Amino acid sequence: MASTPGDEQHYFTARPATPDERRDLEVELAGRAVTVQTARGVFSAERVDPGTSVLLPLVPDEPAAGGDVLDLGCGWGPVALTLALRQPQRRVWAVDVNERALDLVRRNAERLGVPVRACLPDEVPTDVAFEQVWSNPPIRVGKEALHALLLRWLPRLASGGEAHLVVQKNLGADSLHRWLDERLPAVLPDAATTRTASSKGFRVLTVRRG
């Protein structure tokens, strides 16, 4: 199933206009072959996105760790599902503006037998702080919207927490790194950003809070 320009509305549309045609997709998550459900109008419906595939191996196995973790811009849920499989004691949040995507995450989590809280951004309680934030952020929404998104969620890192953002190099990974260095101290003074991985034309930027 090829993506079309209309499918990119997943970045900002609550109810995509594309037909809600569901299909099963075989993928590997957390070292397991699993079958998930996807649909048009949701990010990377036909495969695990290449950027996400760079991010997923970095999710650590932490079977006893607690606390809250976030998949920001979850799509059909590859990151959230991997978190739930590798870190079963944590409370996994999957956030997206696309209601079709959230329905898919819920169905996929149920299919895999893992708990995931899939919700709209405003449905996350304001007092929740995250040990980890993982995101393949929607670069194509434009800098203003992207920066607003990051300034909303990165300050919700818990003390000692980390956020991992995968960004394509030719879509502005280095400029985003510079922006984080310039702007993040104003809202999160004890945080620092480093490039922790580079693969297949993508870079992973990690924000660590002291």
JSON list of C-alpha atoms in Angstrom, two decimals:
[
{"chain": "A", "resi": 1, "resn": "MET", "atom": "CA", "xyz": [0.00, 0.00, 0.00]},
{"chain": "A", "resi": 2, "resn": "ALA", "atom": "CA", "xyz": [1.78, 3.12, -1.16]},
{"chain": "A", "resi": 3, "resn": "SER", "atom": "CA", "xyz": [1.53, 6.38, 0.72]},
{"chain": "A", "resi": 4, "resn": "THR", "atom": "CA", "xyz": [-0.08, 9.27, -1.08]},
{"chain": "A", "resi": 5, "resn": "PRO", "atom": "CA", "xyz": [0.18, 13.01, -0.39]},
{"chain": "A", "resi": 6, "resn": "GLY", "atom": "CA", "xyz": [-3.28, 12.86, 1.19]},
{"chain": "A", "resi": 7, "resn": "ASP", "atom": "CA", "xyz": [-2.05, 10.30, 3.69]},
{"chain": "A", "resi": 8, "resn": "GLU", "atom": "CA", "xyz": [0.27, 12.93, 5.18]},
{"chain": "A", "resi": 9, "resn": "GLN", "atom": "CA", "xyz": [-2.72, 14.62, 6.79]},
{"chain": "A", "resi": 10, "resn": "HIS", "atom": "CA", "xyz": [-2.15, 12.19, 9.68]},
{"chain": "A", "resi": 11, "resn": "TYR", "atom": "CA", "xyz": [0.16, 14.88, 11.05]},
{"chain": "A", "resi": 12, "resn": "PHE", "atom": "CA", "xyz": [-2.61, 17.29, 11.86]},
{"chain": "A", "resi": 13, "resn": "THR", "atom": "CA", "xyz": [-6.06, 15.82, 11.13]},
{"chain": "A", "resi": 14, "resn": "ALA", "atom": "CA", "xyz": [-8.17, 14.22, 13.84]},
{"chain": "A", "resi": 15, "resn": "ARG", "atom": "CA", "xyz": [-10.34, 12.33, 11.34]},
{"chain": "A", "resi": 16, "resn": "PRO", "atom": "CA", "xyz": [-8.57, 11.57, 8.04]},
{"chain": "A", "resi": 17, "resn": "ALA", "atom": "CA", "xyz": [-10.65, 11.88, 4.88]},
{"chain": "A", "resi": 18, "resn": "THR", "atom": "CA", "xyz": [-9.04, 8.80, 3.32]},
{"chain": "A", "resi": 19, "resn": "PRO", "atom": "CA", "xyz": [-11.09, 5.58, 3.48]},
{"chain": "A", "resi": 20, "resn": "ASP", "atom": "CA", "xyz": [-10.59, 3.65, 6.71]},
{"chain": "A", "resi": 21, "resn": "GLU", "atom": "CA", "xyz": [-9.42, 0.47, 5.03]},
{"chain": "A", "resi": 22, "resn": "ARG", "atom": "CA", "xyz": [-7.74, -1.80, 7.57]},
{"chain": "A", "resi": 23, "resn": "ARG", "atom": "CA", "xyz": [-5.10, -4.37, 6.74]},
{"chain": "A", "resi": 24, "resn": "ASP", "atom": "CA", "xyz": [-2.81, -6.71, 8.63]},
{"chain": "A", "resi": 25, "resn": "LEU", "atom": "CA", "xyz": [0.92, -6.07, 8.50]},
{"chain": "A", "resi": 26, "resn": "GLU", "atom": "CA", "xyz": [3.68, -8.43, 9.62]},
{"chain": "A", "resi": 27, "resn": "VAL", "atom": "CA", "xyz": [6.53, -6.63, 11.39]},
{"chain": "A", "resi": 28, "resn": "GLU", "atom": "CA", "xyz": [9.24, -7.30, 13.95]},
{"chain": "A", "resi": 29, "resn": "LEU", "atom": "CA", "xyz": [8.92, -5.49, 17.28]},
{"chain": "A", "resi": 30, "resn": "ALA", "atom": "CA", "xyz": [11.12, -6.07, 20.33]},
{"chain": "A", "resi": 31, "resn": "GLY", "atom": "CA", "xyz": [12.73, -9.02, 18.58]},
{"chain": "A", "resi": 32, "resn": "ARG", "atom": "CA", "xyz": [9.39, -10.72, 17.91]},
{"chain": "A", "resi": 33, "resn": "ALA", "atom": "CA", "xyz": [7.52, -11.32, 14.67]},
{"chain": "A", "resi": 34, "resn": "VAL", "atom": "CA", "xyz": [4.05, -9.89, 15.21]},
{"chain": "A", "resi": 35, "resn": "THR", "atom": "CA", "xyz": [1.00, -9.03, 13.15]},
{"chain": "A", "resi": 36, "resn": "VAL", "atom": "CA", "xyz": [-0.49, -5.57, 13.58]},
{"chain": "A", "resi": 37, "resn": "GLN", "atom": "CA", "xyz": [-3.32, -3.66, 11.97]},
{"chain": "A", "resi": 38, "resn": "THR", "atom": "CA", "xyz": [-2.75, -0.50, 9.92]},
{"chain": "A", "resi": 39, "resn": "ALA", "atom": "CA", "xyz": [-4.84, 1.76, 7.71]},
{"chain": "A", "resi": 40, "resn": "ARG", "atom": "CA", "xyz": [-4.52, 4.60, 5.21]},
{"chain": "A", "resi": 41, "resn": "GLY", "atom": "CA", "xyz": [-4.49, 8.08, 6.68]},
{"chain": "A", "resi": 42, "resn": "VAL", "atom": "CA", "xyz": [-2.03, 6.97, 9.36]},
{"chain": "A", "resi": 43, "resn": "PHE", "atom": "CA", "xyz": [1.71, 7.54, 9.26]},
{"chain": "A", "resi": 44, "resn": "SER", "atom": "CA", "xyz": [3.69, 4.83, 7.44]},
{"chain": "A", "resi": 45, "resn": "ALA", "atom": "CA", "xyz": [0.77, 2.45, 7.07]},
{"chain": "A", "resi": 46, "resn": "GLU", "atom": "CA", "xyz": [2.60, 0.01, 4.81]},
{"chain": "A", "resi": 47, "resn": "ARG", "atom": "CA", "xyz": [5.73, -0.59, 6.91]},
{"chain": "A", "resi": 48, "resn": "VAL", "atom": "CA", "xyz": [7.76, 0.49, 9.90]},
{"chain": "A", "resi": 49, "resn": "ASP", "atom": "CA", "xyz": [9.07, 3.89, 8.83]},
{"chain": "A", "resi": 50, "resn": "PRO", "atom": "CA", "xyz": [12.85, 3.95, 8.20]},
{"chain": "A", "resi": 51, "resn": "GLY", "atom": "CA", "xyz": [13.37, 6.58, 10.89]},
{"chain": "A", "resi": 52, "resn": "THR", "atom": "CA", "xyz": [11.36, 4.57, 13.39]},
{"chain": "A", "resi": 53, "resn": "SER", "atom": "CA", "xyz": [13.41, 1.50, 12.46]},
{"chain": "A", "resi": 54, "resn": "VAL", "atom": "CA", "xyz": [16.51, 3.42, 13.56]},
{"chain": "A", "resi": 55, "resn": "LEU", "atom": "CA", "xyz": [14.85, 4.35, 16.85]},
{"chain": "A", "resi": 56, "resn": "LEU", "atom": "CA", "xyz": [13.39, 0.98, 17.85]},
{"chain": "A", "resi": 57, "resn": "PRO", "atom": "CA", "xyz": [16.68, -0.88, 18.57]},
{"chain": "A", "resi": 58, "resn": "LEU", "atom": "CA", "xyz": [17.56, 1.84, 21.08]},
{"chain": "A", "resi": 59, "resn": "VAL", "atom": "CA", "xyz": [14.58, 1.02, 23.31]},
{"chain": "A", "resi": 60, "resn": "PRO", "atom": "CA", "xyz": [16.17, -0.82, 26.26]},
{"chain": "A", "resi": 61, "resn": "ASP", "atom": "CA", "xyz": [14.92, -3.96, 27.95]},
{"chain": "A", "resi": 62, "resn": "GLU", "atom": "CA", "xyz": [13.92, -2.80, 31.42]},
{"chain": "A", "resi": 63, "resn": "PRO", "atom": "CA", "xyz": [11.54, -5.47, 32.71]},
{"chain": "A", "resi": 64, "resn": "ALA", "atom": "CA", "xyz": [11.45, -4.18, 36.29]},
{"chain": "A", "resi": 65, "resn": "ALA", "atom": "CA", "xyz": [11.51, -0.42, 35.72]},
{"chain": "A", "resi": 66, "resn": "GLY", "atom": "CA", "xyz": [8.47, 1.66, 36.65]},
{"chain": "A", "resi": 67, "resn": "GLY", "atom": "CA", "xyz": [7.23, 5.12, 35.81]},
{"chain": "A", "resi": 68, "resn": "ASP", "atom": "CA", "xyz": [5.66, 6.65, 32.72]},
{"chain": "A", "resi": 69, "resn": "VAL", "atom": "CA", "xyz": [7.00, 6.64, 29.16]},
{"chain": "A", "resi": 70, "resn": "LEU", "atom": "CA", "xyz": [5.65, 8.38, 26.07]},
{"chain": "A", "resi": 71, "resn": "ASP", "atom": "CA", "xyz": [5.45, 7.64, 22.36]},
{"chain": "A", "resi": 72, "resn": "LEU", "atom": "CA", "xyz": [4.84, 11.11, 20.91]},
{"chain": "A", "resi": 73, "resn": "GLY", "atom": "CA", "xyz": [3.17, 10.99, 17.48]},
{"chain": "A", "resi": 74, "resn": "CYS", "atom": "CA", "xyz": [2.49, 7.29, 17.78]},
{"chain": "A", "resi": 75, "resn": "GLY", "atom": "CA", "xyz": [0.86, 6.45, 14.43]},
{"chain": "A", "resi": 76, "resn": "TRP", "atom": "CA", "xyz": [-0.29, 2.83, 14.51]},
{"chain": "A", "resi": 77, "resn": "GLY", "atom": "CA", "xyz": [2.04, 2.22, 17.44]},
{"chain": "A", "resi": 78, "resn": "PRO", "atom": "CA", "xyz": [5.41, 0.60, 16.65]},
{"chain": "A", "resi": 79, "resn": "VAL", "atom": "CA", "xyz": [7.26, 2.56, 19.34]},
{"chain": "A", "resi": 80, "resn": "ALA", "atom": "CA", "xyz": [4.53, 2.31, 21.97]},
{"chain": "A", "resi": 81, "resn": "LEU", "atom": "CA", "xyz": [4.16, -1.43, 21.40]},
{"chain": "A", "resi": 82, "resn": "THR", "atom": "CA", "xyz": [7.93, -1.93, 21.61]},
{"chain": "A", "resi": 83, "resn": "LEU", "atom": "CA", "xyz": [8.02, 0.01, 24.87]},
{"chain": "A", "resi": 84, "resn": "ALA", "atom": "CA", "xyz": [5.20, -2.10, 26.28]},
{"chain": "A", "resi": 85, "resn": "LEU", "atom": "CA", "xyz": [6.95, -5.33, 25.27]},
{"chain": "A", "resi": 86, "resn": "ARG", "atom": "CA", "xyz": [10.40, -4.34, 26.54]},
{"chain": "A", "resi": 87, "resn": "GLN", "atom": "CA", "xyz": [9.33, -2.39, 29.64]},
{"chain": "A", "resi": 88, "resn": "PRO", "atom": "CA", "xyz": [6.19, -4.17, 30.87]},
{"chain": "A", "resi": 89, "resn": "GLN", "atom": "CA", "xyz": [6.09, -2.54, 34.31]},
{"chain": "A", "resi": 90, "resn": "ARG", "atom": "CA", "xyz": [6.03, 0.98, 32.96]},
{"chain": "A", "resi": 91, "resn": "ARG", "atom": "CA", "xyz": [2.89, 2.93, 32.08]},
{"chain": "A", "resi": 92, "resn": "VAL", "atom": "CA", "xyz": [3.08, 3.47, 28.32]},
{"chain": "A", "resi": 93, "resn": "TRP", "atom": "CA", "xyz": [1.35, 6.48, 26.79]},
{"chain": "A", "resi": 94, "resn": "ALA", "atom": "CA", "xyz": [0.76, 6.74, 23.03]},
{"chain": "A", "resi": 95, "resn": "VAL", "atom": "CA", "xyz": [-0.20, 10.25, 21.90]},
{"chain": "A", "resi": 96, "resn": "ASP", "atom": "CA", "xyz": [-1.42, 11.38, 18.50]},
{"chain": "A", "resi": 97, "resn": "VAL", "atom": "CA", "xyz": [-3.90, 13.91, 17.10]},
{"chain": "A", "resi": 98, "resn": "ASN", "atom": "CA", "xyz": [-5.21, 11.28, 14.67]},
{"chain": "A", "resi": 99, "resn": "GLU", "atom": "CA", "xyz": [-8.13, 9.34, 16.16]},
{"chain": "A", "resi": 100, "resn": "ARG", "atom": "CA", "xyz": [-7.78, 6.54, 13.59]},
{"chain": "A", "resi": 101, "resn": "ALA", "atom": "CA", "xyz": [-4.19, 6.05, 14.68]},
{"chain": "A", "resi": 102, "resn": "LEU", "atom": "CA", "xyz": [-5.22, 5.88, 18.33]},
{"chain": "A", "resi": 103, "resn": "ASP", "atom": "CA", "xyz": [-7.85, 3.24, 17.55]},
{"chain": "A", "resi": 104, "resn": "LEU", "atom": "CA", "xyz": [-5.21, 1.19, 15.75]},
{"chain": "A", "resi": 105, "resn": "VAL", "atom": "CA", "xyz": [-2.81, 1.44, 18.71]},
{"chain": "A", "resi": 106, "resn": "ARG", "atom": "CA", "xyz": [-5.53, 0.22, 21.08]},
{"chain": "A", "resi": 107, "resn": "ARG", "atom": "CA", "xyz": [-6.38, -2.70, 18.82]},
{"chain": "A", "resi": 108, "resn": "ASN", "atom": "CA", "xyz": [-2.74, -3.62, 18.28]},
{"chain": "A", "resi": 109, "resn": "ALA", "atom": "CA", "xyz": [-1.97, -3.48, 22.00]},
{"chain": "A", "resi": 110, "resn": "GLU", "atom": "CA", "xyz": [-4.93, -5.72, 22.70]},
{"chain": "A", "resi": 111, "resn": "ARG", "atom": "CA", "xyz": [-3.80, -8.13, 20.00]},
{"chain": "A", "resi": 112, "resn": "LEU", "atom": "CA", "xyz": [-0.32, -8.33, 21.54]},
{"chain": "A", "resi": 113, "resn": "GLY", "atom": "CA", "xyz": [-1.65, -8.53, 25.08]},
{"chain": "A", "resi": 114, "resn": "VAL", "atom": "CA", "xyz": [0.11, -5.41, 26.37]},
{"chain": "A", "resi": 115, "resn": "PRO", "atom": "CA", "xyz": [-1.31, -2.32, 28.10]},
{"chain": "A", "resi": 116, "resn": "VAL", "atom": "CA", "xyz": [-0.96, 0.99, 26.25]},
{"chain": "A", "resi": 117, "resn": "ARG", "atom": "CA", "xyz": [-2.82, 4.22, 27.01]},
{"chain": "A", "resi": 118, "resn": "ALA", "atom": "CA", "xyz": [-3.58, 5.69, 23.58]},
{"chain": "A", "resi": 119, "resn": "CYS", "atom": "CA", "xyz": [-5.00, 9.18, 23.81]},
{"chain": "A", "resi": 120, "resn": "LEU", "atom": "CA", "xyz": [-5.20, 12.67, 22.37]},
{"chain": "A", "resi": 121, "resn": "PRO", "atom": "CA", "xyz": [-2.65, 15.19, 23.66]},
{"chain": "A", "resi": 122, "resn": "ASP", "atom": "CA", "xyz": [-5.10, 16.99, 25.95]},
{"chain": "A", "resi": 123, "resn": "GLU", "atom": "CA", "xyz": [-6.15, 13.69, 27.54]},
{"chain": "A", "resi": 124, "resn": "VAL", "atom": "CA", "xyz": [-2.76, 13.14, 29.22]},
{"chain": "A", "resi": 125, "resn": "PRO", "atom": "CA", "xyz": [-3.01, 14.36, 32.84]},
{"chain": "A", "resi": 126, "resn": "THR", "atom": "CA", "xyz": [-0.90, 17.45, 33.38]},
{"chain": "A", "resi": 127, "resn": "ASP", "atom": "CA", "xyz": [0.82, 15.98, 36.46]},
{"chain": "A", "resi": 128, "resn": "VAL", "atom": "CA", "xyz": [2.34, 13.03, 34.56]},
{"chain": "A", "resi": 129, "resn": "ALA", "atom": "CA", "xyz": [6.13, 13.27, 34.12]},
{"chain": "A", "resi": 130, "resn": "PHE", "atom": "CA", "xyz": [7.93, 10.92, 31.77]},
{"chain": "A", "resi": 131, "resn": "GLU", "atom": "CA", "xyz": [11.02, 8.83, 32.38]},
{"chain": "A", "resi": 132, "resn": "GLN", "atom": "CA", "xyz": [11.39, 8.48, 28.63]},
{"chain": "A", "resi": 133, "resn": "VAL", "atom": "CA", "xyz": [9.96, 10.22, 25.57]},
{"chain": "A", "resi": 134, "resn": "TRP", "atom": "CA", "xyz": [10.39, 8.56, 22.18]},
{"chain": "A", "resi": 135, "resn": "SER", "atom": "CA", "xyz": [9.41, 10.27, 18.95]},
{"chain": "A", "resi": 136, "resn": "ASN", "atom": "CA", "xyz": [9.74, 10.24, 15.20]},
{"chain": "A", "resi": 137, "resn": "PRO", "atom": "CA", "xyz": [8.44, 13.81, 15.14]},
{"chain": "A", "resi": 138, "resn": "PRO", "atom": "CA", "xyz": [6.32, 15.24, 12.31]},
{"chain": "A", "resi": 139, "resn": "ILE", "atom": "CA", "xyz": [8.99, 17.34, 10.65]},
{"chain": "A", "resi": 140, "resn": "ARG", "atom": "CA", "xyz": [6.77, 18.18, 7.67]},
{"chain": "A", "resi": 141, "resn": "VAL", "atom": "CA", "xyz": [4.31, 20.19, 9.78]},
{"chain": "A", "resi": 142, "resn": "GLY", "atom": "CA", "xyz": [6.84, 23.03, 9.63]},
{"chain": "A", "resi": 143, "resn": "LYS", "atom": "CA", "xyz": [9.26, 24.48, 12.13]},
{"chain": "A", "resi": 144, "resn": "GLU", "atom": "CA", "xyz": [6.77, 26.57, 14.09]},
{"chain": "A", "resi": 145, "resn": "ALA", "atom": "CA", "xyz": [4.41, 23.68, 14.78]},
{"chain": "A", "resi": 146, "resn": "LEU", "atom": "CA", "xyz": [7.28, 21.27, 15.44]},
{"chain": "A", "resi": 147, "resn": "HIS", "atom": "CA", "xyz": [8.93, 23.62, 17.91]},
{"chain": "A", "resi": 148, "resn": "ALA", "atom": "CA", "xyz": [5.63, 24.19, 19.70]},
{"chain": "A", "resi": 149, "resn": "LEU", "atom": "CA", "xyz": [5.16, 20.42, 19.98]},
{"chain": "A", "resi": 150, "resn": "LEU", "atom": "CA", "xyz": [8.60, 19.89, 21.49]},
{"chain": "A", "resi": 151, "resn": "LEU", "atom": "CA", "xyz": [8.28, 22.83, 23.87]},
{"chain": "A", "resi": 152, "resn": "ARG", "atom": "CA", "xyz": [5.02, 21.35, 25.10]},
{"chain": "A", "resi": 153, "resn": "TRP", "atom": "CA", "xyz": [6.31, 17.85, 25.82]},
{"chain": "A", "resi": 154, "resn": "LEU", "atom": "CA", "xyz": [10.04, 17.98, 26.54]},
{"chain": "A", "resi": 155, "resn": "PRO", "atom": "CA", "xyz": [9.56, 20.00, 29.75]},
{"chain": "A", "resi": 156, "resn": "ARG", "atom": "CA", "xyz": [7.52, 17.06, 31.04]},
{"chain": "A", "resi": 157, "resn": "LEU", "atom": "CA", "xyz": [10.61, 14.89, 31.35]},
{"chain": "A", "resi": 158, "resn": "ALA", "atom": "CA", "xyz": [11.11, 13.61, 34.88]},
{"chain": "A", "resi": 159, "resn": "SER", "atom": "CA", "xyz": [14.36, 14.34, 36.67]},
{"chain": "A", "resi": 160, "resn": "GLY", "atom": "CA", "xyz": [16.95, 12.06, 35.09]},
{"chain": "A", "resi": 161, "resn": "GLY", "atom": "CA", "xyz": [14.65, 11.38, 32.16]},
{"chain": "A", "resi": 162, "resn": "GLU", "atom": "CA", "xyz": [15.56, 11.19, 28.48]},
{"chain": "A", "resi": 163, "resn": "ALA", "atom": "CA", "xyz": [13.86, 12.06, 25.20]},
{"chain": "A", "resi": 164, "resn": "HIS", "atom": "CA", "xyz": [14.96, 10.39, 21.97]},
{"chain": "A", "resi": 165, "resn": "LEU", "atom": "CA", "xyz": [14.06, 12.08, 18.68]},
{"chain": "A", "resi": 166, "resn": "VAL", "atom": "CA", "xyz": [14.86, 10.57, 15.29]},
{"chain": "A", "resi": 167, "resn": "VAL", "atom": "CA", "xyz": [15.20, 13.08, 12.46]},
{"chain": "A", "resi": 168, "resn": "GLN", "atom": "CA", "xyz": [16.30, 12.66, 8.86]},
{"chain": "A", "resi": 169, "resn": "LYS", "atom": "CA", "xyz": [19.56, 14.47, 8.24]},
{"chain": "A", "resi": 170, "resn": "ASN", "atom": "CA", "xyz": [18.40, 16.16, 5.04]},
{"chain": "A", "resi": 171, "resn": "LEU", "atom": "CA", "xyz": [15.18, 17.29, 6.72]},
{"chain": "A", "resi": 172, "resn": "GLY", "atom": "CA", "xyz": [16.98, 19.33, 9.34]},
{"chain": "A", "resi": 173, "resn": "ALA", "atom": "CA", "xyz": [18.41, 17.12, 12.08]},
{"chain": "A", "resi": 174, "resn": "ASP", "atom": "CA", "xyz": [21.38, 19.42, 12.63]},
{"chain": "A", "resi": 175, "resn": "SER", "atom": "CA", "xyz": [19.32, 22.62, 12.64]},
{"chain": "A", "resi": 176, "resn": "LEU", "atom": "CA", "xyz": [16.91, 21.04, 15.13]},
{"chain": "A", "resi": 177, "resn": "HIS", "atom": "CA", "xyz": [19.88, 20.15, 17.33]},
{"chain": "A", "resi": 178, "resn": "ARG", "atom": "CA", "xyz": [21.02, 23.77, 17.26]},
{"chain": "A", "resi": 179, "resn": "TRP", "atom": "CA", "xyz": [17.53, 24.99, 18.05]},
{"chain": "A", "resi": 180, "resn": "LEU", "atom": "CA", "xyz": [17.28, 22.64, 21.03]},
{"chain": "A", "resi": 181, "resn": "ASP", "atom": "CA", "xyz": [20.62, 23.91, 22.32]},
{"chain": "A", "resi": 182, "resn": "GLU", "atom": "CA", "xyz": [19.38, 27.50, 22.01]},
{"chain": "A", "resi": 183, "resn": "ARG", "atom": "CA", "xyz": [15.81, 27.26, 23.23]},
{"chain": "A", "resi": 184, "resn": "LEU", "atom": "CA", "xyz": [15.53, 24.32, 25.61]},
{"chain": "A", "resi": 185, "resn": "PRO", "atom": "CA", "xyz": [17.52, 25.90, 28.48]},
{"chain": "A", "resi": 186, "resn": "ALA", "atom": "CA", "xyz": [14.78, 28.52, 28.87]},
{"chain": "A", "resi": 187, "resn": "VAL", "atom": "CA", "xyz": [12.19, 25.87, 29.75]},
{"chain": "A", "resi": 188, "resn": "LEU", "atom": "CA", "xyz": [14.40, 23.03, 30.99]},
{"chain": "A", "resi": 189, "resn": "PRO", "atom": "CA", "xyz": [17.64, 24.50, 32.41]},
{"chain": "A", "resi": 190, "resn": "ASP", "atom": "CA", "xyz": [19.07, 21.16, 33.53]},
{"chain": "A", "resi": 191, "resn": "ALA", "atom": "CA", "xyz": [18.76, 19.49, 30.11]},
{"chain": "A", "resi": 192, "resn": "ALA", "atom": "CA", "xyz": [21.36, 18.88, 27.42]},
{"chain": "A", "resi": 193, "resn": "THR", "atom": "CA", "xyz": [21.03, 17.56, 23.87]},
{"chain": "A", "resi": 194, "resn": "THR", "atom": "CA", "xyz": [23.48, 15.17, 22.24]},
{"chain": "A", "resi": 195, "resn": "ARG", "atom": "CA", "xyz": [23.54, 13.16, 19.02]},
{"chain": "A", "resi": 196, "resn": "THR", "atom": "CA", "xyz": [23.53, 9.55, 20.17]},
{"chain": "A", "resi": 197, "resn": "ALA", "atom": "CA", "xyz": [23.08, 7.62, 16.93]},
{"chain": "A", "resi": 198, "resn": "SER", "atom": "CA", "xyz": [23.35, 8.05, 13.18]},
{"chain": "A", "resi": 199, "resn": "SER", "atom": "CA", "xyz": [22.16, 5.51, 10.63]},
{"chain": "A", "resi": 200, "resn": "LYS", "atom": "CA", "xyz": [20.56, 5.30, 7.18]},
{"chain": "A", "resi": 201, "resn": "GLY", "atom": "CA", "xyz": [20.49, 9.07, 6.79]},
{"chain": "A", "resi": 202, "resn": "PHE", "atom": "CA", "xyz": [18.82, 9.60, 10.18]},
{"chain": "A", "resi": 203, "resn": "ARG", "atom": "CA", "xyz": [20.14, 11.03, 13.42]},
{"chain": "A", "resi": 204, "resn": "VAL", "atom": "CA", "xyz": [18.91, 10.40, 16.92]},
{"chain": "A", "resi": 205, "resn": "LEU", "atom": "CA", "xyz": [18.97, 13.43, 19.19]},
{"chain": "A", "resi": 206, "resn": "THR", "atom": "CA", "xyz": [18.79, 12.65, 22.89]},
{"chain": "A", "resi": 207, "resn": "VAL", "atom": "CA", "xyz": [17.69, 15.22, 25.44]},
{"chain": "A", "resi": 208, "resn": "ARG", "atom": "CA", "xyz": [18.82, 14.25, 28.94]},
{"chain": "A", "resi": 209, "resn": "ARG", "atom": "CA", "xyz": [17.52, 15.99, 32.02]},
{"chain": "A", "resi": 210, "resn": "GLY", "atom": "CA", "xyz": [19.88, 16.20, 34.99]}
]
